[in-house]
Amino acid sequence: MWREGCFEAGRVVCAALILVLCVSLAHGNAQSKILSDLLQDYDVNEWPHSEFKRPTTVKVQMFINSFGSLNAANMDYTIDVFLRQRWNDPRLRLKSGQKRITVSNPQTRAKIWKPDTFFNNVKEAEVHQVSMPNILLRIGNTGDVLYSMRITLRLSCNLQLENFPFDAQQCNTLLASYANTDDVIKFRWEDSVPIDLPDNLEIAQFDLLDHSTHEIKQEFVTGNFSGLLVKFSLRRQNGYHVLQTYVPTILIVSISWVSFWLDPNAVPGRVSLGVTTLLTLTTLASGIRASLPPVSYVKAIDVWVGMCMIMVFGALLEFTLVNWLANRKVAPDCQSVFRIPKVLASFDEEVGWQRDQEGEEEKEAEKHVEKGGQGAASAEEESPKTPATYIGHARALDRLCRAAFPGAFLLFNIIYWPYYLTQQSIEATIT
Ligand SMILES: *[C@@H]1O[C@H](CO)[C@@H](O)[C@H](O)[C@H]1NC(C)=O
């Protein structure tokens, strides 16, 4: 008895399953049937308006999914876009009363005419394949076709680096048909929003100031081609380079000035300070160079690094001069030629002077022996007035440089920053 009931239940379930299967099959068949009916006499090689002898207008919209940073070394940039193309194909009008059909089968998609759009300035492009090819092809009941795909593009962009890192750049995206001249395909931007940018679009190191869209005609020997151009205006954010380059180099240059406060005879201290700062600056400069293309013109950063090099190198040279002066013996008759200005010979100069004299006593003694055996007492009387070396001049020079070097660097900064910052804003308004 229960066995019979079980059979009964099984039969019902089975019937229900078959019914569901049949309905879904019938529905699937309907889709395929409509498409196969549509494509019965369809010639994929003919453009939609070939029988009317007029070009097909393809309306394009780009949704910028993400905007990669500009790569200065390779002179390119990367964008991830949803490329949406719309056109009308009168041969694909749906007669069955359906509103629209999404064609998901790649083989069926291949049977439908599509514009052979390509990007003129592309270096590398990829249609995303995960988890299925990111392509949408939808046919509306009036024969309107929407063809959307997600592409990552690496596009070349001619960077002008004269004002790097205070530069503004203009990068283009140019698309056109590869094989079909403008009597077959005419590209138009979508009327309302040709370039759709997400609100929170972030570009590393850059601000997207503006973009403009243009419809262009390219004349080649192969014919006239319709194309679409979008220009992105970008301005580099200065924060990164100020923090990573300008602040460290300012510190290094300032450290090199410490040398002027050290004794003219402190050879190991002053030489190692000079050489270390110079080497650190060289390392920093090569780090900056690595991220830039080897262009032959002078960039803003080259001017800066060059000036820092000159400052540090100057400090090292100044030490050489100071040390030479400090150890140079004075001939008795030419003392009055280089007189130390009052400003530079201050009170603590004299204190330092006397301390130094003590250190110099041996040399003094030698000198007086040479002079012909004068008394030690008379030498002590003479010594404050007649220096044995130019050490006073050396100290005066150090004192002068304590003001001159920072002053010169400050003056350079006063010229450098306003000049390049105005250059950047001028460039940004032009592009
Ligand atoms: C291309 O356009 C120019 C004028 O803009 C025209 O003179 C020329 O004949 C065209 N070429 C072709 C192949 O249609």
Coordinates of N, CA, C and O in Angstrom, one line a residue, residues 334-408:
C334 N 103.9 92.1 3.5 CA 102.6 92.2 2.8 C 101.4 92.0 3.7 O 100.3 91.5 3.3
Q335 N 101.6 92.3 5.0 CA 100.5 92.1 5.9 C 99.3 93.0 5.6 O 98.2 92.6 5.8
S336 N 99.6 94.2 5.2 CA 98.5 95.2 5.1 C 97.7 95.1 3.9 O 96.7 95.8 3.7
V337 N 98.1 94.1 3.0 CA 97.3 94.0 1.7 C 95.9 93.5 1.9 O 94.9 94.1 1.5
F338 N 95.7 92.4 2.7 CA 94.4 91.9 3.0 C 94.0 92.3 4.4 O 94.5 91.7 5.3
R339 N 93.3 93.3 4.5 CA 92.8 93.7 5.9 C 91.5 93.1 6.2 O 90.6 93.1 5.3
I340 N 91.3 92.5 7.3 CA 90.0 91.9 7.7 C 89.0 93.0 8.0 O 89.3 93.9 8.8
P341 N 87.9 93.0 7.4 CA 86.9 94.0 7.7 C 86.4 93.9 9.2 O 86.4 92.8 9.7
K342 N 86.1 95.0 9.8 CA 85.7 95.1 11.2 C 84.6 94.2 11.5 O 84.5 93.5 12.6
V343 N 83.6 94.1 10.6 CA 82.4 93.3 10.8 C 82.7 91.8 11.0 O 82.1 91.2 11.9
L344 N 83.7 91.4 10.3 CA 84.1 90.0 10.4 C 85.0 89.6 11.5 O 85.1 88.5 11.9
A345 N 85.8 90.6 12.0 CA 86.7 90.4 13.1 C 86.0 90.8 14.4 O 86.1 92.0 14.9
S346 N 85.2 90.0 15.0 CA 84.4 90.3 16.2 C 85.1 89.9 17.5 O 86.3 89.5 17.4
F347 N 84.5 90.1 18.6 CA 85.1 89.9 19.9 C 85.6 88.4 20.0 O 86.7 88.2 20.3
D348 N 84.7 87.5 19.7 CA 85.0 86.1 20.0 C 86.1 85.6 19.0 O 86.7 84.6 19.2
E349 N 86.3 86.4 17.9 CA 87.4 86.2 17.0 C 88.7 86.3 17.7 O 89.6 85.5 17.6
E350 N 88.8 87.4 18.6 CA 90.0 87.6 19.3 C 90.3 86.5 20.3 O 91.5 86.1 20.4
V351 N 89.2 86.1 21.0 CA 89.4 85.0 21.9 C 89.9 83.8 21.2 O 90.9 83.2 21.7
G352 N 89.3 83.5 20.2 CA 89.7 82.3 19.4 C 91.1 82.5 18.9 O 91.9 81.5 18.8
W353 N 91.4 83.7 18.5 CA 92.7 84.0 18.0 C 93.8 83.7 19.0 O 94.8 83.0 18.6
Q354 N 93.6 84.1 20.2 CA 94.6 83.9 21.2 C 94.8 82.4 21.5 O 95.9 81.9 21.6
R355 N 93.6 81.7 21.6 CA 93.7 80.3 21.8 C 94.5 79.6 20.7 O 95.3 78.7 21.0
D356 N 94.3 80.1 19.5 CA 94.9 79.5 18.4 C 96.4 79.8 18.5 O 97.3 78.9 18.1
Q357 N 96.8 81.0 18.9 CA 98.2 81.4 19.0 C 98.9 80.4 19.9 O 100.1 80.0 19.5
E358 N 98.3 79.9 21.0 CA 98.9 79.0 21.9 C 99.3 77.7 21.1 O 100.4 77.2 21.2
G359 N 98.4 77.3 20.3 CA 98.6 76.1 19.5 C 99.7 76.3 18.5 O 100.4 75.4 18.1
E360 N 99.8 77.5 18.1 CA 100.8 77.8 17.0 C 102.2 78.1 17.5 O 103.1 78.5 16.8
E361 N 102.3 78.0 18.8 CA 103.6 78.5 19.4 C 104.8 77.8 18.8 O 105.8 78.5 18.6
E362 N 104.7 76.5 18.6 CA 105.8 75.8 18.0 C 106.3 76.4 16.7 O 107.4 76.7 16.5
K363 N 105.3 76.7 15.9 CA 105.6 77.3 14.6 C 106.2 78.7 14.7 O 107.1 79.0 14.0
E364 N 105.6 79.4 15.7 CA 106.1 80.7 16.0 C 107.6 80.6 16.3 O 108.4 81.4 15.8
A365 N 107.9 79.7 17.2 CA 109.2 79.5 17.7 C 110.2 79.3 16.5 O 111.2 80.0 16.3
E366 N 109.7 78.4 15.6 CA 110.5 78.1 14.4 C 110.8 79.3 13.6 O 111.9 79.6 13.2
K367 N 109.7 80.0 13.5 CA 109.8 81.2 12.6 C 110.8 82.2 13.2 O 111.6 82.8 12.4
H368 N 110.8 82.4 14.5 CA 111.7 83.4 15.1 C 113.1 82.9 15.0 O 114.0 83.7 14.9
V369 N 113.3 81.6 15.1 CA 114.6 81.0 14.9 C 115.1 81.4 13.6 O 116.3 81.9 13.4
E370 N 114.3 81.2 12.6 CA 114.6 81.5 11.2 C 115.0 83.0 11.1 O 116.0 83.4 10.4
K371 N 114.2 83.8 11.7 CA 114.4 85.3 11.6 C 115.8 85.7 12.1 O 116.2 86.8 11.8
G372 N 116.4 84.9 12.9 CA 117.7 85.2 13.4 C 117.9 85.4 14.9 O 118.5 86.3 15.3
G373 N 117.2 84.5 15.6 CA 117.5 84.4 17.0 C 117.1 85.6 17.9 O 117.9 86.1 18.7
Q374 N 115.9 86.0 17.7 CA 115.4 87.1 18.6 C 115.0 86.5 19.9 O 114.7 85.3 20.0
G375 N 114.9 87.3 21.0 CA 114.5 86.8 22.3 C 113.1 86.3 22.4 O 112.2 86.8 21.6
A376 N 112.9 85.3 23.2 CA 111.5 84.7 23.4 C 110.5 85.8 23.9 O 109.4 85.8 23.6
A377 N 111.0 86.6 24.7 CA 110.2 87.7 25.3 C 109.6 88.6 24.3 O 108.4 88.9 24.3
S378 N 110.5 89.0 23.4 CA 110.1 90.0 22.3 C 109.1 89.3 21.4 O 108.1 89.9 20.9
A379 N 109.2 88.0 21.2 CA 108.3 87.3 20.3 C 106.9 87.3 20.9 O 105.9 87.4 20.2
E380 N 106.8 87.1 22.3 CA 105.5 87.1 22.9 C 104.8 88.5 22.9 O 103.6 88.6 22.7
E381 N 105.7 89.5 22.9 CA 105.1 90.8 22.8 C 104.5 91.1 21.4 O 103.5 91.7 21.3
E382 N 105.2 90.6 20.4 CA 104.9 90.8 19.0 C 103.6 90.1 18.6 O 102.8 90.6 17.9
S383 N 103.5 88.8 19.1 CA 102.6 87.9 18.6 C 101.1 88.4 18.4 O 100.5 88.1 17.4
P384 N 100.5 89.1 19.3 CA 99.1 89.5 19.1 C 98.9 90.4 17.9 O 97.9 90.4 17.3
K385 N 99.9 91.2 17.6 CA 99.8 92.1 16.5 C 100.2 91.5 15.1 O 99.6 91.8 14.1
T386 N 101.2 90.7 15.1 CA 101.6 90.2 13.8 C 101.4 88.6 13.8 O 102.2 87.9 14.3
P387 N 100.3 88.2 13.1 CA 100.0 86.8 13.0 C 101.0 86.1 12.1 O 101.5 86.7 11.1
A388 N 101.3 84.9 12.5 CA 102.3 84.2 11.8 C 101.7 83.6 10.5 O 102.4 83.3 9.5
T389 N 100.4 83.3 10.5 CA 99.7 82.8 9.3 C 98.5 83.6 9.1 O 98.2 84.6 9.8
Y390 N 97.8 83.3 8.0 CA 96.6 84.0 7.6 C 95.4 83.4 8.3 O 94.3 83.5 7.8
I391 N 95.6 82.8 9.5 CA 94.5 82.2 10.2 C 93.3 83.2 10.5 O 92.2 82.8 10.4
G392 N 93.7 84.4 10.8 CA 92.6 85.4 11.0 C 91.8 85.6 9.8 O 90.6 85.7 9.9
H393 N 92.4 85.6 8.6 CA 91.7 85.8 7.4 C 90.8 84.5 7.1 O 89.7 84.7 6.7
A394 N 91.4 83.4 7.5 CA 90.6 82.1 7.3 C 89.4 82.2 8.1 O 88.3 81.9 7.6
R395 N 89.5 82.6 9.4 CA 88.3 82.7 10.2 C 87.3 83.7 9.7 O 86.1 83.5 9.8
A396 N 87.9 84.8 9.2 CA 87.0 85.8 8.7 C 86.2 85.3 7.5 O 85.0 85.6 7.3
L397 N 86.9 84.5 6.7 CA 86.2 83.9 5.5 C 85.1 83.0 5.9 O 84.0 83.0 5.4
D398 N 85.4 82.2 6.9 CA 84.4 81.3 7.5 C 83.2 82.1 7.9 O 82.0 81.7 7.7
R399 N 83.5 83.2 8.6 CA 82.4 84.0 9.2 C 81.6 84.6 8.1 O 80.3 84.6 8.2
L400 N 82.2 85.0 7.0 CA 81.5 85.5 5.9 C 80.6 84.5 5.2 O 79.4 84.7 4.9
C401 N 81.1 83.3 5.1 CA 80.4 82.2 4.5 C 79.2 81.8 5.3 O 78.2 81.3 4.8
R402 N 79.3 81.9 6.6 CA 78.1 81.6 7.5 C 76.9 82.4 7.1 O 75.8 81.9 7.2
A403 N 77.1 83.6 6.6 CA 76.0 84.4 6.1 C 75.8 84.2 4.6 O 74.6 84.1 4.1
A404 N 76.9 84.1 3.8 CA 76.8 84.2 2.4 C 76.1 82.9 1.8 O 75.3 83.0 0.9
F405 N 76.5 81.7 2.3 CA 75.9 80.5 1.8 C 74.4 80.4 2.0 O 73.7 80.2 1.1
P406 N 74.0 80.6 3.3 CA 72.5 80.5 3.5 C 71.8 81.6 2.7 O 70.7 81.4 2.2
G407 N 72.5 82.8 2.6 CA 71.8 83.9 1.9 C 71.7 83.6 0.4 O 70.6 83.8 -0.1
A408 N 72.7 83.0 -0.2 CA 72.6 82.7 -1.6 C 71.6 81.6 -1.8 O 70.8 81.7 -2.8

